[in-house]
mmCIF file of N, CA and C in Angstrom:
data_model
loop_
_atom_site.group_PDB
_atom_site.id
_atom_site.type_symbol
_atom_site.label_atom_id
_atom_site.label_comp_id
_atom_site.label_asym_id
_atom_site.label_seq_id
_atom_site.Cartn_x
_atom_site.Cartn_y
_atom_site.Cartn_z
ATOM 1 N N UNK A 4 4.363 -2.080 17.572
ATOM 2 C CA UNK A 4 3.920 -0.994 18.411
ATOM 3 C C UNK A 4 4.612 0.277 17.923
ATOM 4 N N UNK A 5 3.565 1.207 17.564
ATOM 5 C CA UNK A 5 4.459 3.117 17.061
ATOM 6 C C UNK A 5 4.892 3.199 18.284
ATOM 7 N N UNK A 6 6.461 3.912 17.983
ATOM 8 C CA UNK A 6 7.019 4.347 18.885
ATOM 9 C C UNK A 6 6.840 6.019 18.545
ATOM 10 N N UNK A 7 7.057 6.385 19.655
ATOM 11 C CA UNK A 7 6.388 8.412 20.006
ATOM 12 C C UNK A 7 7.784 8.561 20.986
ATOM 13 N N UNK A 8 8.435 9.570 20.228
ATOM 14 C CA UNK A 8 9.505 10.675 21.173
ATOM 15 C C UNK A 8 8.771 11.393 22.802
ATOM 16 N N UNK A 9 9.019 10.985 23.660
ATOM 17 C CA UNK A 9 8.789 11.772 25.043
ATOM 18 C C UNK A 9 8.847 13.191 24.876
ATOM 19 N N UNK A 10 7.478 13.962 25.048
ATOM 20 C CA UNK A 10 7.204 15.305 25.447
ATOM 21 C C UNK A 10 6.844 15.735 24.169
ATOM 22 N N UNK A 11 6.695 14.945 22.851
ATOM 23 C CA UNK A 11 6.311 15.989 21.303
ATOM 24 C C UNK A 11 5.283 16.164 21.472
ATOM 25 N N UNK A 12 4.795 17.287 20.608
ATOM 26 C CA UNK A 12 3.387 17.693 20.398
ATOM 27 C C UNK A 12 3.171 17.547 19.257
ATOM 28 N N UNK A 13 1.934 17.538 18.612
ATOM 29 C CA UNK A 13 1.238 17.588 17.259
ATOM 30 C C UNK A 13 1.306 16.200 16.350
ATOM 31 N N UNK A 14 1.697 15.019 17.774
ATOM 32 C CA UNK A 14 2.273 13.644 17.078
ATOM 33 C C UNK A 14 0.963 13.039 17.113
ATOM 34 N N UNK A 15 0.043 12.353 15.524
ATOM 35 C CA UNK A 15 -1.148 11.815 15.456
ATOM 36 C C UNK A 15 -1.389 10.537 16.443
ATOM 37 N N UNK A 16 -2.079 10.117 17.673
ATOM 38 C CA UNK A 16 -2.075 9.018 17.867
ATOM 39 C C UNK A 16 -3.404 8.718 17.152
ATOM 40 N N UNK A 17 -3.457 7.829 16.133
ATOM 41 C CA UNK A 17 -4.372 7.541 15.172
ATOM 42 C C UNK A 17 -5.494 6.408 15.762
ATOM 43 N N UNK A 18 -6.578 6.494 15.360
ATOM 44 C CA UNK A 18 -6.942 4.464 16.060
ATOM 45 C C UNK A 18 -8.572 4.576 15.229
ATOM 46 N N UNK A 19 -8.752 3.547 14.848
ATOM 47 C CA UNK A 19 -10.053 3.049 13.827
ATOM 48 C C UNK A 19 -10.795 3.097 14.635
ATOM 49 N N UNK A 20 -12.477 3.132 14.739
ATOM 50 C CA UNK A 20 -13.511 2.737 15.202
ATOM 51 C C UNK A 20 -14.568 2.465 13.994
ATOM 52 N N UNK A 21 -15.010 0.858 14.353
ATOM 53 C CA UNK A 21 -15.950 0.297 13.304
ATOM 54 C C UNK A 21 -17.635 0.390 13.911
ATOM 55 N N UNK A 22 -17.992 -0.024 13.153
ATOM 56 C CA UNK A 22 -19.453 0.323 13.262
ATOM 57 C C UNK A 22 -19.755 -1.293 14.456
ATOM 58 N N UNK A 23 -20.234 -0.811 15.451
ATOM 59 C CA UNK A 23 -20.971 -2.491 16.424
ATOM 60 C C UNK A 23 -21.685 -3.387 15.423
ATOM 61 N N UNK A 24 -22.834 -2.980 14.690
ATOM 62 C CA UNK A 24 -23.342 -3.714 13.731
ATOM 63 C C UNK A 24 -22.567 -5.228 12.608
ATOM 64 N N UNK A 25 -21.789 -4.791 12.307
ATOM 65 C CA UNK A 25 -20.712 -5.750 11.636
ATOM 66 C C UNK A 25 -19.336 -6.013 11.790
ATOM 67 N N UNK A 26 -18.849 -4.760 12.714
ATOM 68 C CA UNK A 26 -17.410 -4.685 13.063
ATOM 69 C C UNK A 26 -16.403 -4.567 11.833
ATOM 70 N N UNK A 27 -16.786 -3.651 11.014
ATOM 71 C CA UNK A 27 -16.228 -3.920 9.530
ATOM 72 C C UNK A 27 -15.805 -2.225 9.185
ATOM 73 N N UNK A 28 -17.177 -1.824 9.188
ATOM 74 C CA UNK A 28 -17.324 -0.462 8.515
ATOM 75 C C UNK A 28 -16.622 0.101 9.383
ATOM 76 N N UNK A 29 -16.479 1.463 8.688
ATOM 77 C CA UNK A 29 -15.477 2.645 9.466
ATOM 78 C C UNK A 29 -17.095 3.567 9.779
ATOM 79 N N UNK A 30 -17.157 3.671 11.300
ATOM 80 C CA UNK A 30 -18.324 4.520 11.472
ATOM 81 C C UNK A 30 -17.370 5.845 12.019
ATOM 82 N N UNK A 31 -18.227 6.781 11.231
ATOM 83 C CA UNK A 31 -17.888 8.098 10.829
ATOM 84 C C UNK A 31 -19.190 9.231 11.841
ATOM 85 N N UNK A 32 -18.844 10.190 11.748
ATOM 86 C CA UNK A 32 -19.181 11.365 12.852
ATOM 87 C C UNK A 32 -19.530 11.201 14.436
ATOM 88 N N UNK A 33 -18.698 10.716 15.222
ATOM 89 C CA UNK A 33 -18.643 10.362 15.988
ATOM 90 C C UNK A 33 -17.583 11.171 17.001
ATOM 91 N N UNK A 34 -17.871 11.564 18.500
ATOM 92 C CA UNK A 34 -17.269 11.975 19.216
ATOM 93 C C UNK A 34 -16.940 11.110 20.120
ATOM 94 N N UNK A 35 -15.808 10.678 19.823
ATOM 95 C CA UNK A 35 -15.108 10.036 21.122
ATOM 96 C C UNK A 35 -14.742 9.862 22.301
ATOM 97 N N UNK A 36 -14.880 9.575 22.889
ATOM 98 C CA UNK A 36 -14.345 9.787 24.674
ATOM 99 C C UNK A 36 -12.903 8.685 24.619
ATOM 100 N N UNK A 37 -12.247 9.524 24.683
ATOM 101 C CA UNK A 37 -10.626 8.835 24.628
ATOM 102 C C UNK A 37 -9.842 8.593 26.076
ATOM 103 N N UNK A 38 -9.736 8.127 26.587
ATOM 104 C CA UNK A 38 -8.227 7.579 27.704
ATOM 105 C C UNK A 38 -7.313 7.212 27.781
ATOM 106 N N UNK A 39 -5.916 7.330 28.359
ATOM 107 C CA UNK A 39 -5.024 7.757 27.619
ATOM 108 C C UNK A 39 -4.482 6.888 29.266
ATOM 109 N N UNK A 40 -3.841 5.719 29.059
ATOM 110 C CA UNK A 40 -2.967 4.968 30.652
ATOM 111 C C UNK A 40 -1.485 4.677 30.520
ATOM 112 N N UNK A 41 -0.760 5.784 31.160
ATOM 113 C CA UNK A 41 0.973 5.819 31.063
ATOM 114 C C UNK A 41 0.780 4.416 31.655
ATOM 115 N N UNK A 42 2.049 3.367 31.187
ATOM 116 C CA UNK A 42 2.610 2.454 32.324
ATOM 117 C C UNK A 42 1.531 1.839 32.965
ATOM 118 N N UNK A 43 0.624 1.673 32.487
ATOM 119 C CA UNK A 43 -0.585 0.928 33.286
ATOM 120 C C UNK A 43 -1.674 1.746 34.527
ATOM 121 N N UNK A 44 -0.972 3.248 34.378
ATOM 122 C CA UNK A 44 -2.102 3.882 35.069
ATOM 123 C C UNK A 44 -3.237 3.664 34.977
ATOM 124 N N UNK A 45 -3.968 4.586 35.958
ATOM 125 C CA UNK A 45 -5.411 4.677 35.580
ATOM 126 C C UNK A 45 -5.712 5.481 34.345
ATOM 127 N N UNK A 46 -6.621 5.581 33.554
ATOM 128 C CA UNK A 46 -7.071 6.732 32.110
ATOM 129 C C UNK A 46 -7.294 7.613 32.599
ATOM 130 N N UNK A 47 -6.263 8.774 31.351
ATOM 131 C CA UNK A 47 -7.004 10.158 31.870
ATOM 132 C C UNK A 47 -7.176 10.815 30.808
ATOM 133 N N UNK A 48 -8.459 11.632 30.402
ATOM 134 C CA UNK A 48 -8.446 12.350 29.372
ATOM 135 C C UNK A 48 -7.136 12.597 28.831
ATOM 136 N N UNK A 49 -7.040 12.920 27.485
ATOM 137 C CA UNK A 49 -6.024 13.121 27.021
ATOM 138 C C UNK A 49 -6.161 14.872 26.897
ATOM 139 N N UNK A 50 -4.567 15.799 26.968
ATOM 140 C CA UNK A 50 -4.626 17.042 26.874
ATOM 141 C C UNK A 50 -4.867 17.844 25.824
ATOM 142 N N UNK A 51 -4.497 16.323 24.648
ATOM 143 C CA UNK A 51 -4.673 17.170 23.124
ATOM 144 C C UNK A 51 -5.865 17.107 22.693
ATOM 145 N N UNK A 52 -5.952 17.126 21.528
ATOM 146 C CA UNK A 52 -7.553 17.303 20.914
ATOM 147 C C UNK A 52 -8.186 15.729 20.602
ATOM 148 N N UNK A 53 -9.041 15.669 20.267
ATOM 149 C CA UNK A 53 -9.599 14.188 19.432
ATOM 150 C C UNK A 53 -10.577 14.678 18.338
ATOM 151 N N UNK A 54 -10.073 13.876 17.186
ATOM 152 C CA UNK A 54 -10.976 14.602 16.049
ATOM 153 C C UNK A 54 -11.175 13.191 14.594
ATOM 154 N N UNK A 55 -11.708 13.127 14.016
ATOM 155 C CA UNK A 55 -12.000 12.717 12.990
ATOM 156 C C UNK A 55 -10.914 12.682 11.824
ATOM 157 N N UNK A 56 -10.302 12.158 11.068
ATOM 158 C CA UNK A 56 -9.476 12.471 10.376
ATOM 159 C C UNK A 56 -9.707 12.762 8.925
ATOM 160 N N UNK A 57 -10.556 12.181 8.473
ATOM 161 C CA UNK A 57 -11.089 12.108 7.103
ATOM 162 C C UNK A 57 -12.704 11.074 6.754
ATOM 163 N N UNK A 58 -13.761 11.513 7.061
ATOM 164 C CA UNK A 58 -14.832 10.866 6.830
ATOM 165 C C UNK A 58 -15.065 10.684 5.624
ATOM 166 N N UNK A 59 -14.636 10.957 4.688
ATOM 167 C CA UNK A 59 -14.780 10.531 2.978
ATOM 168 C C UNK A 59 -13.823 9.650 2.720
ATOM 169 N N UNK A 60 -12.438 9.909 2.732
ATOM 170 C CA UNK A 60 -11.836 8.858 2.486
ATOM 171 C C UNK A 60 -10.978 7.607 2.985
ATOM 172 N N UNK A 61 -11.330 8.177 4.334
ATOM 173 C CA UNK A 61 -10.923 7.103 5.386
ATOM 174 C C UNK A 61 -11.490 6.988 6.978
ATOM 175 N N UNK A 62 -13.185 6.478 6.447
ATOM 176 C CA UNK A 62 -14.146 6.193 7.151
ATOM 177 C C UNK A 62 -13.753 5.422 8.588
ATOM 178 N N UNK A 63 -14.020 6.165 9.525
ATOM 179 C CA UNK A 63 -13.570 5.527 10.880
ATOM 180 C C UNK A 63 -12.381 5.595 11.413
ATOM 181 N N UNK A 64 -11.600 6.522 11.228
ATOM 182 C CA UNK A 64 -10.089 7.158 11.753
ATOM 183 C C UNK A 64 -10.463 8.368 12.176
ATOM 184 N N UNK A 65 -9.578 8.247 13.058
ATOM 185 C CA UNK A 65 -9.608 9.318 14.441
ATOM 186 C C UNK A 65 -8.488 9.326 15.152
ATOM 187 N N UNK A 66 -7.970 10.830 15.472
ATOM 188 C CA UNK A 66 -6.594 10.424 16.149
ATOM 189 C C UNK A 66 -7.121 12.093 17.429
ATOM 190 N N UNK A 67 -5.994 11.121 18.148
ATOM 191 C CA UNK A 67 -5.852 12.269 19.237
ATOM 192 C C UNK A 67 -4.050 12.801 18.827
ATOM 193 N N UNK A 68 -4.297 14.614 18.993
ATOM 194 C CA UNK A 68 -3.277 15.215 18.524
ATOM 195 C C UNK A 68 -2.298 15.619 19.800
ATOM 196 N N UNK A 69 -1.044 15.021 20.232
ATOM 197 C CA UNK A 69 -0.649 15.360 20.993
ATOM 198 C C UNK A 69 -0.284 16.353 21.681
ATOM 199 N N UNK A 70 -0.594 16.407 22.964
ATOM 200 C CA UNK A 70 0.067 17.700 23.745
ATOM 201 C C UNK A 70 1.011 17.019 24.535
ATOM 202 N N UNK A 71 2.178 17.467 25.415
ATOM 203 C CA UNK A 71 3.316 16.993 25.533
ATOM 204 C C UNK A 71 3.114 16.458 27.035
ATOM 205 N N UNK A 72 2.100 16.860 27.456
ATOM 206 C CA UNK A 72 1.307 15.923 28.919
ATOM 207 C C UNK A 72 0.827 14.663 28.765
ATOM 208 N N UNK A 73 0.500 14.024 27.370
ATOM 209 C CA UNK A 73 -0.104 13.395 26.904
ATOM 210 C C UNK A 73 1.426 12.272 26.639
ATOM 211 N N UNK A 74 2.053 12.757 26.182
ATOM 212 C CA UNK A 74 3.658 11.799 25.878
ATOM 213 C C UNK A 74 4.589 12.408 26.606
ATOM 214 N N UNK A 75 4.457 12.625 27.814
ATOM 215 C CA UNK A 75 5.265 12.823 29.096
ATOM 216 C C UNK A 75 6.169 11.957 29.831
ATOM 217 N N UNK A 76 5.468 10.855 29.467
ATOM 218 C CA UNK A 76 6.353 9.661 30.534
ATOM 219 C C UNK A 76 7.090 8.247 29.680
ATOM 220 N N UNK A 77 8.054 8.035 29.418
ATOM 221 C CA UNK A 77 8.495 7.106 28.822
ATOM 222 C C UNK A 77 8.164 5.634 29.149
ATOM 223 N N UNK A 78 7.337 4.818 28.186
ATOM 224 C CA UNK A 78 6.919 3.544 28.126
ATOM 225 C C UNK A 78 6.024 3.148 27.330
ATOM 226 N N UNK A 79 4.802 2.244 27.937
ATOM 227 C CA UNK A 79 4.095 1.944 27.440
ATOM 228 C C UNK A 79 2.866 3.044 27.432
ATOM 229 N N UNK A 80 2.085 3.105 26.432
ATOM 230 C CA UNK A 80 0.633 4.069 26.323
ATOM 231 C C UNK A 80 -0.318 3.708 25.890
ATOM 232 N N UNK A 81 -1.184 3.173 26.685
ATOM 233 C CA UNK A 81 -2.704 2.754 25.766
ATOM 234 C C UNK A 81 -3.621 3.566 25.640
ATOM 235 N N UNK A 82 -4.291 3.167 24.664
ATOM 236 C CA UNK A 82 -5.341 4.884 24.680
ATOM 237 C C UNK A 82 -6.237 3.762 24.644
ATOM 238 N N UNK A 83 -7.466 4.107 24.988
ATOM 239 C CA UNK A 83 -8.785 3.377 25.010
ATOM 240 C C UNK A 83 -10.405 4.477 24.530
ATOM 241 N N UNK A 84 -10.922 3.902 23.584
ATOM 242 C CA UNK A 84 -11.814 5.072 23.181
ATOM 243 C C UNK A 84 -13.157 4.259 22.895
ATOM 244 N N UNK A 85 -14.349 5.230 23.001
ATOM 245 C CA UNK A 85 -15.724 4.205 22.896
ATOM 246 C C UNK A 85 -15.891 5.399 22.157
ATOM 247 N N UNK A 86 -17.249 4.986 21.494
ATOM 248 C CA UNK A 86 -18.434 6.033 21.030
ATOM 249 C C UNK A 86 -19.379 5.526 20.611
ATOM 250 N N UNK A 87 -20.374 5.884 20.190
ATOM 251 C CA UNK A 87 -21.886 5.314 20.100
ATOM 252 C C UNK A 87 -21.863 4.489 19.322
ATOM 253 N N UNK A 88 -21.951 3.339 19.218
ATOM 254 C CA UNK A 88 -22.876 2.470 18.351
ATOM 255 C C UNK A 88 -21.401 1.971 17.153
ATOM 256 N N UNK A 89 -20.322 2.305 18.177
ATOM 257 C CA UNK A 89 -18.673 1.593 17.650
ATOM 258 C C UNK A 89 -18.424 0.184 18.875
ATOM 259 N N UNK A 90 -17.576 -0.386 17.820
ATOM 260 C CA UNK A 90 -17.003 -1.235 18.724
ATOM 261 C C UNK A 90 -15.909 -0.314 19.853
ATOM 262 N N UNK A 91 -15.778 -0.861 20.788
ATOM 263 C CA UNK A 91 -14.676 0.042 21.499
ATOM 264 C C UNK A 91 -12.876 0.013 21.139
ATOM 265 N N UNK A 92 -12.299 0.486 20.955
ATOM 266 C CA UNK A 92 -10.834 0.688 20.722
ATOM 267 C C UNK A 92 -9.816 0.485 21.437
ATOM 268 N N UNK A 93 -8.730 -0.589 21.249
ATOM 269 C CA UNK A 93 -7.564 -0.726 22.367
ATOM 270 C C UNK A 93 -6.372 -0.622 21.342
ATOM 271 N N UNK A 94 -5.655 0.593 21.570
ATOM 272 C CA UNK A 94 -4.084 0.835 20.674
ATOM 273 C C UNK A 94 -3.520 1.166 21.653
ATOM 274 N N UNK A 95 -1.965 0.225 21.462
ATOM 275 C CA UNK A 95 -0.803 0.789 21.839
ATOM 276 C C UNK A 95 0.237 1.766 21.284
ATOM 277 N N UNK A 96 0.812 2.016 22.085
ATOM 278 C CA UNK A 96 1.921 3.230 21.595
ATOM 279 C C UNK A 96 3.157 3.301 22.664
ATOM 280 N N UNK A 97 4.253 3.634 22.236
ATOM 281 C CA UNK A 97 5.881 3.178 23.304
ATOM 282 C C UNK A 97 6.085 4.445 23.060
ATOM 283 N N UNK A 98 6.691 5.238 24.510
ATOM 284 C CA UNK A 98 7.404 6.562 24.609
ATOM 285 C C UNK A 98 8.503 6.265 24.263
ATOM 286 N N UNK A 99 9.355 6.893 23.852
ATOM 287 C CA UNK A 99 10.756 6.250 24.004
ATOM 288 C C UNK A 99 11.819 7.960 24.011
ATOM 289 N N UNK A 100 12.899 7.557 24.145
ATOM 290 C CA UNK A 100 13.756 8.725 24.997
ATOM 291 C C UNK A 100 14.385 9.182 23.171
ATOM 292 N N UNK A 101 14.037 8.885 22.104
ATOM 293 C CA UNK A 101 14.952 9.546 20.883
ATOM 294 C C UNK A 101 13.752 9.557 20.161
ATOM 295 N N UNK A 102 14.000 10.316 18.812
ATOM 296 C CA UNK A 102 13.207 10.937 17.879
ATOM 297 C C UNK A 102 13.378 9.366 17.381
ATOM 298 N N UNK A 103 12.081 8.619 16.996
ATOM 299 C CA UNK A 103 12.187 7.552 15.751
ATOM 300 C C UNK A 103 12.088 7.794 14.369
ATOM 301 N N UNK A 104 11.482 9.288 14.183
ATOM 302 C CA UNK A 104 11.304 9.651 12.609
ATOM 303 C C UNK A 104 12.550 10.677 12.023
ATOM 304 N N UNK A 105 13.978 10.549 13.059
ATOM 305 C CA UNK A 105 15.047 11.238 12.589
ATOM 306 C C UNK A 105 16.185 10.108 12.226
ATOM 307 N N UNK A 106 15.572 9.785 10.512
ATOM 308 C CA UNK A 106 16.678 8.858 10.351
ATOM 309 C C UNK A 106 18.173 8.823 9.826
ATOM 310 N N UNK A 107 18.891 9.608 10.417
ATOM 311 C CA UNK A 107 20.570 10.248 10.525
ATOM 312 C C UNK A 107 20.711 9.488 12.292
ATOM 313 N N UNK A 108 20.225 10.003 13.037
ATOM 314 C CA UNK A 108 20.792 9.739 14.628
ATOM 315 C C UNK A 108 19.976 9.230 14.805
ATOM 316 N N UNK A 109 18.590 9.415 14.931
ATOM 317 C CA UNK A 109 17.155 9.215 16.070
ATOM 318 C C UNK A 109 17.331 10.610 17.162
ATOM 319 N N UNK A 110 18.172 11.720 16.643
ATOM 320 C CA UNK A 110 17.714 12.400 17.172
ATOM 321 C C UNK A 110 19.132 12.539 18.508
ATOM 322 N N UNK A 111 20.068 11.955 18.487
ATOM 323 C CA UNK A 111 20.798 11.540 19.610
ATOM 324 C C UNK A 111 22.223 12.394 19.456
ATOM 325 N N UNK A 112 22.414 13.242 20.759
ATOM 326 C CA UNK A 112 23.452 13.973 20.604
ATOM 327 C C UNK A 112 24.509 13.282 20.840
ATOM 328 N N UNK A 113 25.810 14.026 20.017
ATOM 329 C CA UNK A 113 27.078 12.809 19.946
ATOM 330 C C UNK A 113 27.054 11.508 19.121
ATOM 331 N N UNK A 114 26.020 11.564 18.556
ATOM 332 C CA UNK A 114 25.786 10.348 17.385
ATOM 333 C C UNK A 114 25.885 11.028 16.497
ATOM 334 N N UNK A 115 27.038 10.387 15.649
ATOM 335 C CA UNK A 115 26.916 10.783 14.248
ATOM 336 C C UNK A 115 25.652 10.630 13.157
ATOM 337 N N UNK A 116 25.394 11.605 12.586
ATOM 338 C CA UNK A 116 24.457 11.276 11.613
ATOM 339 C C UNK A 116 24.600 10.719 10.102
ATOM 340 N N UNK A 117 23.836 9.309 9.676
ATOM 341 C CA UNK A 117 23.922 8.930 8.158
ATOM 342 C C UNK A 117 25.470 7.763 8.141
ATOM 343 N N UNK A 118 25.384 7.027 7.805
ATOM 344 C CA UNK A 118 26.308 6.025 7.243
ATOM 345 C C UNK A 118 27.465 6.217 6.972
ATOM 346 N N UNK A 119 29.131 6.144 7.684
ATOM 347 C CA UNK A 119 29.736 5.954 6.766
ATOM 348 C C UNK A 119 29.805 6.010 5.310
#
């Protein structure tokens, strides 16, 4: 499960959608309807954007771009997304209280940074 720092913005939550037909292909131009359930809430639109990532070279990726309403609450995050004539989408994602892509601390004050 990606772990996501509580409250960042501009963090990709990424997620495939294949074509219903074979469940294989990456189906491409497609607008998503995304939901977004802190902790087992109910779905709620998400605040950031949802967009396509690359239809030439990586057919059927799509991420929603975070806004900090969106990774607000520390835990679990499922996003759930349909669109026409895709299979539907279930990804997880963990809030968590430190940076995971700061590898000196994680981001943690009073922690030393880097190895002995």
């Amino acid at each position: 499960m990606e772990e996501i720092q509580v409250g960042s913005s501009g963090y990709p939550l990424t997620f495939l959608m294949v074509d219903s037909a074979d469940h294989v292909t990456g189906k491409t131009g497609l607008t998503p309807t995304v939901k977004l359930s802190k902790r087992g809430a109910a779905g709620v639109t998400p605040a950031g954007t949802v967009a396509e990532v690359d239809s030439s070279n990586m057919p059927g990726l799509y991420k929603v771009t975070t806004h900090p309403l969106d990774v607000g609450t520390m835990g679990p995050l499922d996003l759930y997304a349909t669109g026409a004539g895709a299979d539907p989408v279930n990804q997880k994602y963990l809030i968590v209280g430190y940076n995971p892509e700061n590898s000196g601390n994680l981001g943690l004050v009073g922690v030393p940074s880097g190895l002995p």
